[in-house]
Amino acid sequence: VCALFGLQCVVYMGADDVVRQRLNVFRMQLLGAEVREVEGGSRTLKDAINEALRDWVTNVADTYYLLGSALGPHPYPLMVRDFQSVIGHEARAQFIERVGRLPDALVACVGGGSNSIGLFHPFLADQYVKMYGVEAGGSGDRIGQHAARFNERGGGRPGVLQGTMSYVLQDEGGQIASTHSISAGLDYPSIGPEHAFLHDAGRVVYVSASDDEALRSFQTLSQLEGIIPALESAHGVAYAMKLARKSGPGQNIIVNLSGRGDKDVNTVADRLNGEPR
């Protein structure tokens, strides 16, 4: 958009994510963006958002703050939800056209929650459609090993972060806890406020998938369908595979593939020592 309209574009990105998302960084630079690495804190998404907000309030007269997830102060979560809901509207219409009825379940990964709220929102009034948001289970349940905000034992509880009250991973002193996920897009200590509401209302069930489960589903989808998913999406695929095994015959599940996995191939290759399993 900035390239099209001749606008200056500055992108803040955690230094660790710059390494994990090298292909996306190159694409942004190719389009003319200035990518600023954030070295402070955990060097991931949380710290990049902090720096972007700091820049915005310092230069508010000539700067527009753009966030790609359903996070931050009002009205950003609603804006992102409304734009992303094209996913759910199209999925709903196309599924009814092809199958003649609504799906039995929806599954999507949840970092900040933009792709998932975009899929879920047009189905919220359809009471018989079950919905599952899949968080990053990381490498364990202890604080610092995952990014599952609804994991109470792992530090998830209500709090305020970056202009939003939601569920936030916190340490015993109430400070923002460190997080871990093999997926850069899920490696964030809070979640969009509408997801917090849907969790408390019981409308959406939130589960998690571990790094290892995401890696397995990444390979399975690639080998069986010829689709290389983003590691974020692979978390959703991992749970959908579990759900399919538990579901009866004739059950239809929509899984949202929120991104392609080109950007993650190096991460996966390093994790698997270059040998797919």
XYZ file of N, CA and C in Angstrom:
831
model
N 0.839 -1.200 0.000
C 0.000 0.000 0.000
C 0.876 1.252 0.000
N 1.905 1.263 0.848
C 2.789 2.433 0.904
C 3.520 2.626 -0.420
N 3.971 1.523 -1.032
C 4.645 1.624 -2.326
C 3.694 2.178 -3.382
N 2.447 1.746 -3.351
C 1.455 2.182 -4.334
C 1.168 3.672 -4.228
N 1.097 4.177 -2.982
C 0.718 5.576 -2.780
C 1.905 6.493 -2.473
N 3.114 5.963 -2.539
C 4.288 6.796 -2.330
C 4.478 7.264 -0.905
N 4.063 6.457 0.065
C 4.192 6.818 1.476
C 5.449 6.195 2.073
N 6.051 6.909 3.022
C 7.169 6.327 3.759
C 6.636 5.233 4.674
N 7.309 4.107 4.721
C 6.861 2.981 5.546
C 7.989 2.526 6.453
N 7.733 2.547 7.753
C 8.693 2.061 8.743
C 8.059 0.882 9.463
N 8.734 -0.245 9.466
C 8.233 -1.453 10.111
C 9.146 -1.796 11.279
N 8.567 -1.903 12.474
C 9.326 -2.345 13.642
C 9.170 -3.851 13.787
N 10.281 -4.517 14.040
C 10.273 -5.978 14.106
C 11.298 -6.425 15.138
N 10.905 -7.354 16.004
C 11.837 -7.884 16.983
C 13.037 -8.535 16.317
N 14.220 -8.338 16.901
C 15.444 -8.836 16.270
C 15.411 -10.346 16.058
N 14.841 -11.077 17.015
C 14.747 -12.530 16.834
C 13.813 -12.882 15.683
N 12.743 -12.098 15.535
C 11.797 -12.359 14.450
C 12.378 -11.994 13.093
N 13.279 -11.017 13.069
C 13.957 -10.684 11.814
C 14.716 -11.900 11.292
N 15.341 -12.623 12.214
C 16.066 -13.838 11.822
C 15.087 -14.914 11.365
N 14.012 -15.107 12.143
C 13.054 -16.169 11.830
C 12.250 -15.873 10.564
N 12.099 -14.584 10.253
C 11.248 -14.189 9.129
C 12.062 -13.474 8.046
N 13.264 -13.960 7.795
C 14.173 -13.279 6.882
C 13.555 -13.050 5.501
N 12.811 -14.021 4.988
C 12.199 -13.866 3.670
C 11.199 -12.719 3.658
N 10.379 -12.616 4.705
C 9.412 -11.516 4.775
C 10.105 -10.167 4.913
N 11.210 -10.146 5.649
C 11.976 -8.902 5.789
C 12.468 -8.441 4.421
N 13.015 -9.366 3.647
C 13.504 -9.013 2.309
C 12.367 -8.511 1.425
N 11.216 -9.148 1.514
C 10.075 -8.708 0.710
C 9.672 -7.280 1.065
N 9.624 -6.981 2.360
C 9.257 -5.627 2.778
C 10.282 -4.613 2.291
N 11.562 -4.954 2.413
C 12.609 -4.047 1.949
C 12.554 -3.866 0.436
N 12.241 -4.928 -0.279
C 12.118 -4.856 -1.732
C 11.021 -3.880 -2.144
N 9.969 -3.805 -1.322
C 8.852 -2.898 -1.590
C 9.111 -1.478 -1.084
N 10.287 -1.261 -0.504
C 10.667 0.084 -0.098
C 10.524 0.396 1.372
N 10.157 -0.579 2.189
C 9.987 -0.329 3.625
C 11.336 -0.283 4.338
N 11.390 0.515 5.384
C 12.541 0.511 6.292
C 12.192 -0.395 7.470
N 12.927 -1.472 7.645
C 12.670 -2.415 8.730
C 13.639 -2.120 9.869
N 13.095 -1.743 11.015
C 13.918 -1.412 12.180
C 13.888 -2.567 13.173
N 15.052 -3.131 13.436
C 15.152 -4.239 14.386
C 15.077 -3.711 15.814
N 14.295 -4.382 16.641
C 14.152 -4.012 18.049
C 14.968 -4.992 18.874
N 15.993 -4.480 19.532
C 16.919 -5.332 20.276
C 16.529 -5.500 21.739
N 15.640 -4.649 22.239
C 15.300 -4.691 23.657
C 14.323 -5.784 24.016
N 14.219 -6.055 25.321
C 13.248 -7.017 25.830
C 13.453 -8.403 25.280
N 12.358 -9.028 24.872
C 12.424 -10.398 24.357
C 12.770 -10.438 22.878
N 12.895 -9.258 22.252
C 13.282 -9.150 20.834
C 12.257 -9.804 19.903
N 10.968 -9.776 20.331
C 9.908 -10.388 19.525
C 8.774 -9.378 19.318
N 7.585 -9.877 18.995
C 6.465 -9.023 18.601
C 6.090 -7.999 19.664
N 6.031 -8.409 20.926
C 5.646 -7.483 22.003
C 6.524 -6.239 21.992
N 7.807 -6.421 21.857
C 8.744 -5.302 21.914
C 8.679 -4.455 20.644
N 8.396 -5.099 19.513
C 8.218 -4.348 18.272
C 6.996 -3.437 18.366
N 5.907 -3.945 18.947
C 4.703 -3.122 19.117
C 4.985 -1.961 20.061
N 5.721 -2.214 21.138
C 6.086 -1.128 22.057
C 6.787 0.007 21.316
N 7.761 -0.339 20.479
C 8.519 0.679 19.754
C 7.657 1.392 18.721
N 6.768 0.648 18.062
C 5.883 1.276 17.080
C 4.936 2.267 17.757
N 4.386 1.883 18.913
C 3.511 2.792 19.658
C 4.276 4.029 20.120
N 5.506 3.829 20.557
C 6.329 4.951 21.019
C 6.591 5.926 19.867
N 6.888 5.399 18.708
C 7.116 6.230 17.522
C 5.838 6.988 17.159
N 4.719 6.286 17.193
C 3.433 6.882 16.815
C 3.083 8.075 17.706
N 3.144 7.905 19.012
C 2.738 8.995 19.910
C 3.741 10.142 19.878
N 4.974 9.863 19.470
C 5.977 10.921 19.350
C 5.773 11.739 18.082
N 5.274 11.089 17.030
C 5.127 11.741 15.726
C 3.683 11.665 15.230
N 2.743 11.881 16.139
C 1.338 11.632 15.825
C 0.798 12.552 14.732
N 1.389 13.721 14.538
C 0.867 14.677 13.559
C 0.983 14.170 12.127
N 1.984 13.349 11.857
C 2.182 12.913 10.470
C 2.404 11.404 10.343
N 1.949 10.649 11.360
C 2.187 9.205 11.363
C 0.881 8.451 11.577
N 0.691 7.393 10.825
C -0.453 6.498 11.026
C 0.069 5.176 11.566
N -0.499 4.735 12.676
C -0.103 3.460 13.281
C -0.936 2.345 12.668
N -0.280 1.363 12.093
C -0.961 0.248 11.444
C -0.542 -1.047 12.123
N -1.521 -1.802 12.606
C -1.253 -3.072 13.285
C -2.017 -4.176 12.572
N -1.354 -5.281 12.326
C -1.962 -6.356 11.558
C -2.746 -7.359 12.363
N -2.779 -7.215 13.684
C -3.522 -8.175 14.493
C -4.620 -7.471 15.281
N -5.518 -8.277 15.858
C -6.699 -7.731 16.543
C -6.359 -7.327 17.970
N -5.380 -6.456 18.104
C -4.831 -6.055 19.397
C -4.839 -4.536 19.521
N -4.370 -4.066 20.676
C -4.159 -2.643 20.856
C -5.411 -1.902 21.280
N -5.308 -0.569 21.365
C -6.431 0.246 21.838
C -7.573 0.268 20.825
N -8.780 0.497 21.334
C -9.944 0.687 20.464
C -9.680 1.861 19.522
N -10.031 1.783 18.244
C -10.858 0.747 17.597
C -10.070 -0.306 16.828
N -8.772 -0.436 17.095
C -7.965 -1.349 16.272
C -8.475 -2.792 16.259
N -8.815 -3.387 17.399
C -9.309 -4.776 17.328
C -10.553 -4.931 16.452
N -11.459 -3.941 16.511
C -12.673 -4.016 15.697
C -12.371 -3.784 14.220
N -11.460 -2.856 13.935
C -11.082 -2.604 12.546
C -10.494 -3.857 11.908
N -9.557 -4.472 12.615
C -8.907 -5.665 12.073
C -9.916 -6.796 11.919
N -10.788 -6.966 12.931
C -11.814 -8.010 12.834
C -12.696 -7.809 11.608
N -13.136 -6.575 11.389
C -14.040 -6.320 10.269
C -13.355 -6.575 8.930
N -12.097 -6.163 8.806
C -11.383 -6.419 7.549
C -11.136 -7.917 7.358
N -10.741 -8.593 8.421
C -10.418 -10.015 8.319
C -11.657 -10.894 8.176
N -12.827 -10.358 8.507
C -14.032 -11.189 8.452
C -14.407 -11.595 7.035
N -13.729 -11.023 6.043
C -13.931 -11.506 4.675
C -13.615 -13.001 4.597
N -12.684 -13.472 5.444
C -12.339 -14.899 5.486
C -13.574 -15.720 5.837
N -14.229 -15.351 6.931
C -15.387 -16.106 7.387
C -16.593 -15.977 6.472
N -16.821 -14.771 5.956
C -17.968 -14.576 5.060
C -17.820 -15.429 3.799
N -16.616 -15.436 3.225
C -16.411 -16.226 2.014
C -16.455 -17.720 2.318
N -15.847 -18.127 3.422
C -15.859 -19.546 3.782
C -17.287 -20.031 4.016
N -18.071 -19.218 4.706
C -19.456 -19.607 5.010
C -20.272 -19.764 3.727
N -20.187 -18.771 2.853
C -20.969 -18.815 1.616
C -20.528 -19.963 0.711
N -19.217 -20.155 0.589
C -18.713 -21.201 -0.300
C -19.016 -22.593 0.246
N -18.957 -22.738 1.570
C -19.250 -24.051 2.149
C -20.717 -24.419 1.936
N -21.611 -23.471 2.181
C -23.041 -23.730 1.974
C -23.312 -24.062 0.506
N -22.643 -23.350 -0.398
C -22.841 -23.596 -1.829
C -22.396 -25.007 -2.221
N -21.275 -25.464 -1.650
C -20.731 -26.767 -2.049
C -21.359 -27.934 -1.303
N -21.639 -27.742 -0.007
C -22.077 -28.856 0.836
C -23.575 -28.797 1.130
N -24.136 -27.603 1.086
C -25.566 -27.469 1.333
C -25.936 -27.253 2.780
N -24.955 -27.102 3.633
C -25.214 -26.831 5.049
C -23.979 -26.183 5.658
N -24.074 -25.838 6.945
C -22.942 -25.234 7.640
C -21.946 -26.304 8.076
N -20.680 -25.925 8.284
C -19.703 -26.887 8.801
C -20.004 -27.238 10.252
N -19.441 -28.346 10.708
C -19.621 -28.741 12.103
C -18.652 -28.023 13.032
N -17.481 -27.669 12.516
C -16.474 -27.042 13.373
C -15.546 -26.159 12.553
N -14.994 -25.152 13.229
C -13.980 -24.267 12.664
C -12.735 -24.366 13.525
N -11.571 -24.355 12.889
C -10.307 -24.404 13.621
C -9.371 -23.354 13.037
N -8.733 -22.568 13.908
C -7.765 -21.573 13.450
C -6.738 -21.334 14.545
N -5.521 -21.038 14.140
C -4.491 -20.685 15.120
C -4.797 -19.303 15.697
N -4.271 -19.052 16.904
C -4.516 -17.771 17.577
C -3.213 -17.243 18.166
N -2.725 -16.156 17.580
C -1.639 -15.407 18.184
C -2.286 -14.187 18.822
N -2.227 -13.050 18.121
C -3.057 -11.922 18.527
C -4.515 -12.227 18.247
N -4.733 -12.958 17.145
C -6.080 -13.457 16.883
C -6.786 -12.902 15.669
N -6.051 -12.344 14.706
C -6.733 -11.710 13.574
C -7.346 -12.714 12.610
N -6.576 -13.737 12.211
C -7.140 -14.680 11.241
C -8.293 -15.464 11.858
N -8.161 -15.806 13.129
C -9.196 -16.613 13.781
C -10.476 -15.819 14.010
N -10.361 -14.570 14.460
C -11.582 -13.788 14.667
C -12.230 -13.476 13.320
N -11.413 -13.351 12.274
C -11.961 -13.146 10.941
C -12.756 -14.340 10.452
N -12.292 -15.546 10.790
C -13.034 -16.756 10.429
C -14.253 -16.941 11.318
N -14.075 -16.757 12.628
C -15.146 -17.068 13.583
C -16.333 -16.108 13.505
N -16.056 -14.819 13.334
C -17.088 -13.805 13.556
C -18.358 -14.024 12.731
N -18.285 -14.326 11.441
C -19.526 -14.529 10.681
C -20.308 -15.779 11.081
N -19.698 -16.656 11.889
C -20.376 -17.877 12.322
C -20.879 -17.807 13.769
N -20.645 -16.699 14.461
C -20.936 -16.667 15.896
C -22.404 -16.930 16.212
N -23.294 -16.495 15.345
C -24.729 -16.707 15.592
C -25.188 -18.115 15.237
N -24.323 -18.885 14.600
C -24.668 -20.261 14.219
C -24.320 -21.185 15.383
N -25.276 -21.379 16.292
C -24.979 -21.996 17.580
C -24.476 -23.430 17.482
N -24.754 -24.125 16.393
C -24.321 -25.521 16.291
C -22.938 -25.673 15.648
N -22.338 -24.563 15.242
C -20.986 -24.609 14.683
C -19.985 -24.427 15.827
N -19.208 -25.458 16.102
C -18.204 -25.380 17.160
C -16.958 -24.664 16.638
N -16.290 -23.960 17.540
C -15.117 -23.186 17.140
C -13.963 -23.466 18.088
N -12.771 -23.619 17.501
C -11.581 -23.942 18.281
C -10.442 -23.003 17.880
N -9.929 -22.272 18.860
C -8.754 -21.446 18.653
C -7.542 -22.163 19.216
N -6.481 -22.238 18.430
C -5.308 -23.031 18.815
C -4.137 -22.106 19.124
N -3.735 -22.100 20.399
C -2.615 -21.278 20.844
C -1.300 -22.048 20.742
N -0.218 -21.332 20.984
C 1.115 -21.926 20.903
C 1.473 -22.607 22.218
N 1.513 -23.940 22.200
C 1.875 -24.699 23.397
C 3.365 -24.754 23.643
N 4.158 -24.330 22.661
C 5.606 -24.261 22.843
C 6.230 -25.581 23.213
N 7.082 -25.530 24.244
C 7.830 -26.723 24.659
C 7.425 -27.233 26.030
N 6.414 -26.615 26.666
C 5.995 -27.058 27.994
C 4.967 -26.127 28.592
N 4.522 -26.438 29.825
C 3.464 -25.666 30.480
C 3.985 -24.572 31.403
N 5.271 -24.537 31.662
C 5.804 -23.561 32.608
C 5.931 -22.193 31.959
N 5.898 -21.149 32.805
C 6.046 -19.783 32.320
C 7.350 -19.669 31.534
N 7.253 -19.072 30.355
C 8.419 -18.912 29.498
C 8.589 -20.009 28.467
N 7.803 -21.086 28.599
C 7.931 -22.199 27.656
C 6.856 -22.192 26.577
N 5.889 -21.312 26.655
C 4.746 -21.343 25.738
C 4.195 -19.934 25.541
N 3.140 -19.841 24.725
C 2.434 -18.570 24.539
C 0.930 -18.816 24.554
N 0.491 -19.671 25.499
C -0.932 -20.014 25.637
C -1.540 -19.153 26.736
N -2.226 -18.096 26.349
C -2.713 -17.091 27.306
C -3.826 -17.597 28.200
N -4.537 -18.632 27.765
C -5.612 -19.183 28.589
C -5.131 -20.340 29.457
N -3.829 -20.542 29.516
C -3.228 -21.557 30.384
C -2.984 -20.925 31.752
N -3.933 -21.098 32.665
C -3.844 -20.447 33.974
C -2.629 -20.917 34.759
N -2.329 -22.202 34.691
C -1.153 -22.722 35.402
C 0.139 -22.162 34.815
N 0.087 -21.789 33.536
C 1.273 -21.269 32.866
C 1.380 -19.766 32.897
N 0.581 -19.098 33.741
C 0.713 -17.659 33.929
C -0.338 -16.806 33.256
N -1.329 -17.405 32.607
C -2.344 -16.623 31.919
C -3.453 -16.151 32.840
N -3.691 -14.845 32.879
C -4.786 -14.282 33.671
C -5.086 -12.873 33.153
N -6.240 -12.301 33.529
C -6.594 -10.976 33.019
C -5.553 -9.917 33.376
N -5.321 -9.020 32.442
C -4.367 -7.943 32.646
C -4.465 -6.943 31.508
N -3.633 -5.921 31.557
C -3.632 -4.875 30.535
C -2.265 -4.830 29.868
N -2.274 -4.829 28.541
C -1.027 -4.724 27.783
C -1.284 -3.938 26.506
N -0.490 -2.908 26.297
C -0.499 -2.141 25.047
C -1.894 -1.642 24.668
N -2.599 -1.139 25.688
C -3.876 -0.493 25.447
C -5.081 -1.398 25.443
N -4.902 -2.656 25.810
C -6.008 -3.610 25.777
C -6.074 -4.401 27.073
N -7.277 -4.567 27.625
C -7.471 -5.500 28.727
C -7.894 -6.841 28.148
N -7.140 -7.866 28.480
C -7.408 -9.193 27.945
C -6.732 -10.204 28.864
N -6.515 -11.407 28.368
C -5.717 -12.386 29.099
C -4.258 -12.177 28.725
N -3.408 -12.111 29.745
C -1.995 -11.804 29.542
C -1.159 -12.796 30.339
N -0.084 -13.281 29.749
C 0.847 -14.142 30.483
C 1.682 -13.280 31.419
N 1.630 -13.605 32.721
C 2.301 -12.805 33.739
C 3.076 -13.700 34.695
N 4.141 -13.124 35.267
C 4.863 -13.864 36.294
C 4.187 -13.646 37.644
N 4.765 -14.185 38.711
C 4.139 -14.097 40.031
C 4.010 -12.665 40.520
N 4.869 -11.779 40.031
C 4.812 -10.383 40.439
C 3.919 -9.526 39.566
N 3.229 -10.148 38.601
C 2.341 -9.401 37.724
C 3.028 -8.752 36.539
N 4.328 -9.034 36.356
C 5.043 -8.501 35.198
C 4.795 -9.385 33.977
N 4.918 -8.801 32.796
C 4.689 -9.557 31.565
C 5.725 -10.670 31.463
N 5.239 -11.885 31.294
C 6.126 -13.046 31.262
C 6.744 -13.213 29.878
N 7.889 -13.870 29.849
C 8.491 -14.225 28.568
C 7.675 -15.347 27.934
N 7.763 -15.449 26.634
C 6.993 -16.453 25.899
C 7.917 -17.234 24.980
N 7.401 -18.347 24.486
C 8.161 -19.130 23.503
C 7.208 -19.808 22.537
N 7.553 -19.764 21.267
C 6.896 -20.571 20.242
C 7.843 -20.690 19.069
N 7.800 -21.828 18.412
C 8.585 -21.981 17.188
C 8.083 -21.029 16.114
N 6.849 -20.567 16.273
C 6.225 -19.666 15.309
C 6.312 -18.222 15.789
N 6.930 -17.360 14.993
C 7.070 -15.956 15.384
C 5.715 -15.278 15.546
N 4.751 -15.639 14.719
C 3.453 -14.981 14.753
C 2.591 -15.333 15.944
N 2.923 -16.410 16.651
C 2.154 -16.807 17.840
C 2.891 -16.475 19.130
N 4.090 -15.936 19.019
C 4.973 -15.710 20.163
C 4.677 -14.347 20.791
N 3.526 -14.238 21.465
C 3.054 -12.964 22.011
C 2.317 -13.235 23.316
N 2.521 -12.393 24.365
C 1.987 -12.715 25.693
C 0.524 -12.361 25.929
N -0.150 -11.725 24.970
C -1.561 -11.397 25.162
C -2.357 -11.851 23.952
N -3.657 -11.589 23.992
C -4.558 -12.043 22.937
C -5.629 -10.985 22.738
N -6.190 -10.903 21.554
C -7.202 -9.895 21.267
C -8.356 -9.930 22.253
N -8.906 -8.764 22.617
C -9.942 -8.707 23.655
C -11.221 -9.449 23.293
N -11.561 -9.530 22.010
C -12.777 -10.260 21.645
C -12.602 -11.756 21.885
N -11.379 -12.244 21.722
C -11.120 -13.649 22.045
C -11.296 -13.895 23.545
N -10.857 -12.937 24.364
C -11.048 -13.073 25.811
C -12.538 -13.172 26.140
N -13.344 -12.340 25.489
C -14.795 -12.381 25.701
C -15.381 -13.723 25.258
N -14.985 -14.197 24.085
C -15.526 -15.456 23.566
C -15.103 -16.639 24.426
N -13.913 -16.551 25.002
C -13.455 -17.591 25.933
C -14.321 -17.594 27.180
N -14.508 -16.423 27.779
C -15.282 -16.342 29.018
C -16.751 -16.697 28.787
N -17.262 -16.394 27.596
C -18.655 -16.715 27.274
C -18.834 -18.185 26.920
N -17.738 -18.890 26.697
C -17.811 -20.301 26.341
C -18.178 -20.557 24.892
N -18.175 -19.508 24.065
C -18.564 -19.701 22.662
C -17.459 -20.357 21.843
N -16.216 -20.052 22.177
C -15.068 -20.644 21.482
C -14.238 -21.422 22.492
N -13.797 -22.594 22.105
C -12.913 -23.411 22.942
C -11.474 -23.133 22.513
N -10.630 -22.801 23.482
C -9.231 -22.510 23.176
C -8.352 -23.644 23.684
N -7.539 -24.161 22.791
C -6.656 -25.286 23.074
C -5.245 -24.870 22.661
N -4.307 -25.780 22.742
C -2.947 -25.453 22.314
C -2.330 -26.629 21.572
N -1.328 -26.320 20.766
C -0.532 -27.331 20.077
C 0.933 -27.014 20.334
N 1.719 -28.025 20.605
C 3.129 -27.832 20.927
C 3.955 -27.569 19.666
N 5.193 -27.145 19.878
C 6.120 -26.979 18.755
C 6.233 -28.264 17.942
N 6.408 -29.379 18.637
C 6.591 -30.659 17.943
C 5.347 -31.049 17.149
N 4.171 -30.808 17.722
C 2.930 -31.118 16.996
C 2.797 -30.248 15.751
N 3.170 -28.979 15.870
C 3.107 -28.083 14.713
C 4.080 -28.526 13.627
N 5.271 -28.951 14.028
C 6.248 -29.434 13.048
C 5.737 -30.668 12.315
N 5.112 -31.573 13.060
C 4.585 -32.784 12.419
C 3.473 -32.444 11.429
N 2.580 -31.551 11.820
C 1.481 -31.204 10.910
C 1.991 -30.397 9.717
N 3.027 -29.595 9.928
C 3.674 -28.861 8.832
C 4.131 -29.838 7.752
N 4.781 -30.914 8.186
C 5.272 -31.914 7.234
C 4.134 -32.742 6.641
N 3.167 -33.095 7.475
C 2.058 -33.927 6.994
C 1.272 -33.227 5.897
N 0.906 -31.963 6.120
C 0.143 -31.233 5.113
C 0.967 -31.053 3.840
N 2.249 -30.785 4.001
C 3.121 -30.609 2.840
C 3.186 -31.877 2.003
N 3.328 -33.016 2.681
C 3.529 -34.279 1.973
C 2.239 -34.867 1.412
N 1.109 -34.641 2.098
C -0.145 -35.243 1.650
C -0.954 -34.351 0.716
N -0.821 -33.034 0.869
C -1.645 -32.124 0.070
C -0.833 -31.221 -0.854
N 0.490 -31.225 -0.703
C 1.298 -30.330 -1.521
C 1.164 -28.876 -1.133
N 0.740 -28.622 0.100
C 0.584 -27.259 0.616
C 1.550 -27.084 1.780
N 2.466 -26.131 1.658
C 3.394 -25.840 2.752
C 2.787 -24.711 3.584
N 2.286 -25.018 4.794
C 1.612 -23.987 5.592
C 2.601 -23.174 6.423
N 2.206 -21.989 6.792
C 2.980 -21.242 7.782
C 2.998 -22.022 9.091
N 4.044 -21.835 9.884
C 4.105 -22.523 11.180
C 2.947 -22.109 12.079
N 2.485 -20.866 11.939
C 1.304 -20.463 12.691
C 0.126 -21.368 12.328
N -0.146 -21.467 11.027
C -1.263 -22.288 10.551
C -1.099 -23.747 10.928
N 0.147 -24.217 10.978
C 0.405 -25.620 11.305
C -0.101 -25.974 12.697
N -0.153 -24.998 13.602
C -0.737 -25.257 14.921
C -2.221 -25.590 14.790
N -2.926 -24.859 13.934
C -4.332 -25.154 13.703
C -4.524 -26.505 13.050
N -3.671 -26.828 12.083
C -3.749 -28.124 11.412
C -3.525 -29.253 12.411
N -2.579 -29.053 13.332
C -2.277 -30.091 14.328
C -3.512 -30.431 15.150
N -4.229 -29.396 15.619
C -5.419 -29.693 16.418
C -6.544 -30.236 15.548
N -6.672 -29.751 14.328
C -7.723 -30.253 13.436
C -7.558 -31.745 13.180
N -6.319 -32.208 13.087
C -6.069 -33.638 12.891
C -6.539 -34.435 14.108
N -6.307 -33.894 15.300
C -6.805 -34.548 16.519
C -8.332 -34.568 16.532
N -8.915 -33.423 16.192
C -10.368 -33.298 16.217
C -11.011 -34.245 15.207
N -10.399 -34.374 14.044
C -10.949 -35.255 13.011
C -10.967 -36.708 13.474
N -9.923 -37.102 14.207
C -9.871 -38.485 14.699
C -10.978 -38.749 15.717
N -11.363 -37.708 16.474
C -12.404 -37.876 17.494
C -13.811 -37.713 16.929
N -13.930 -37.077 15.763
C -15.244 -36.793 15.190
C -15.793 -38.012 14.457
N -17.095 -38.081 14.394
C -17.731 -39.182 13.688
C -17.690 -38.984 12.186
N -18.066 -40.012 11.425
C -18.105 -39.898 9.964
C -19.115 -38.840 9.529
N -18.791 -38.160 8.448
C -19.693 -37.134 7.933
C -19.535 -35.774 8.569
N -18.616 -35.647 9.525
C -18.372 -34.354 10.163
C -17.468 -33.510 9.270
N -17.797 -32.248 9.124
C -17.039 -31.333 8.268
C -16.346 -30.268 9.112
N -15.051 -30.122 8.911
C -14.236 -29.176 9.675
C -13.553 -28.216 8.710
N -13.690 -26.926 8.963
C -12.942 -25.919 8.208
C -11.703 -25.548 9.013
N -10.542 -25.646 8.388
C -9.281 -25.228 9.008
C -8.767 -24.019 8.240
N -8.494 -22.941 8.934
C -8.007 -21.746 8.254
C -6.490 -21.794 8.113
N -6.014 -21.820 6.875
C -4.578 -21.712 6.622
C -4.257 -20.232 6.463
N -3.744 -19.641 7.526
C -3.600 -18.190 7.584
C -2.392 -17.668 6.827
N -1.528 -18.551 6.362
C -0.349 -18.078 5.646
C 0.427 -19.219 5.026
N 1.299 -18.876 4.107
C 2.130 -19.869 3.440
C 3.448 -20.018 4.179
N 4.075 -21.173 4.002
C 5.224 -21.510 4.827
C 6.587 -21.231 4.244
N 6.652 -20.518 3.119
C 7.962 -20.215 2.539
C 8.889 -19.576 3.570
N 8.319 -18.642 4.340
C 9.103 -17.897 5.321
C 9.644 -18.770 6.441
N 9.035 -19.949 6.635
C 9.396 -20.804 7.769
C 10.257 -21.997 7.385
N 10.545 -22.163 6.104
C 11.264 -23.358 5.665
C 12.632 -23.461 6.327
N 13.346 -22.338 6.442
C 14.667 -22.386 7.072
C 14.570 -22.773 8.543
N 13.563 -22.230 9.243
C 13.368 -22.581 10.654
C 13.103 -24.068 10.809
N 12.230 -24.603 9.963
C 11.901 -26.029 10.034
C 13.114 -26.875 9.674
N 13.845 -26.482 8.638
C 15.028 -27.237 8.228
C 16.064 -27.276 9.344
N 16.262 -26.132 10.021
C 17.211 -26.104 11.138
C 16.749 -27.021 12.260
N 15.446 -26.994 12.549
C 14.917 -27.813 13.638
C 15.029 -29.305 13.314
N 14.872 -29.653 12.047
C 14.912 -31.062 11.635
C 16.285 -31.470 11.108
N 17.267 -30.572 11.266
C 18.623 -30.840 10.762
C 18.630 -31.147 9.274
N 17.719 -30.480 8.549
C 17.687 -30.615 7.105
C 17.108 -31.902 6.584
N 16.533 -32.735 7.472
C 16.007 -34.038 7.056
C 14.528 -34.153 7.405
N 13.622 -33.943 6.430
C 12.194 -34.145 6.704
C 11.927 -35.561 7.179
N 10.926 -35.688 8.058
C 10.618 -37.007 8.616
C 9.285 -37.513 8.105
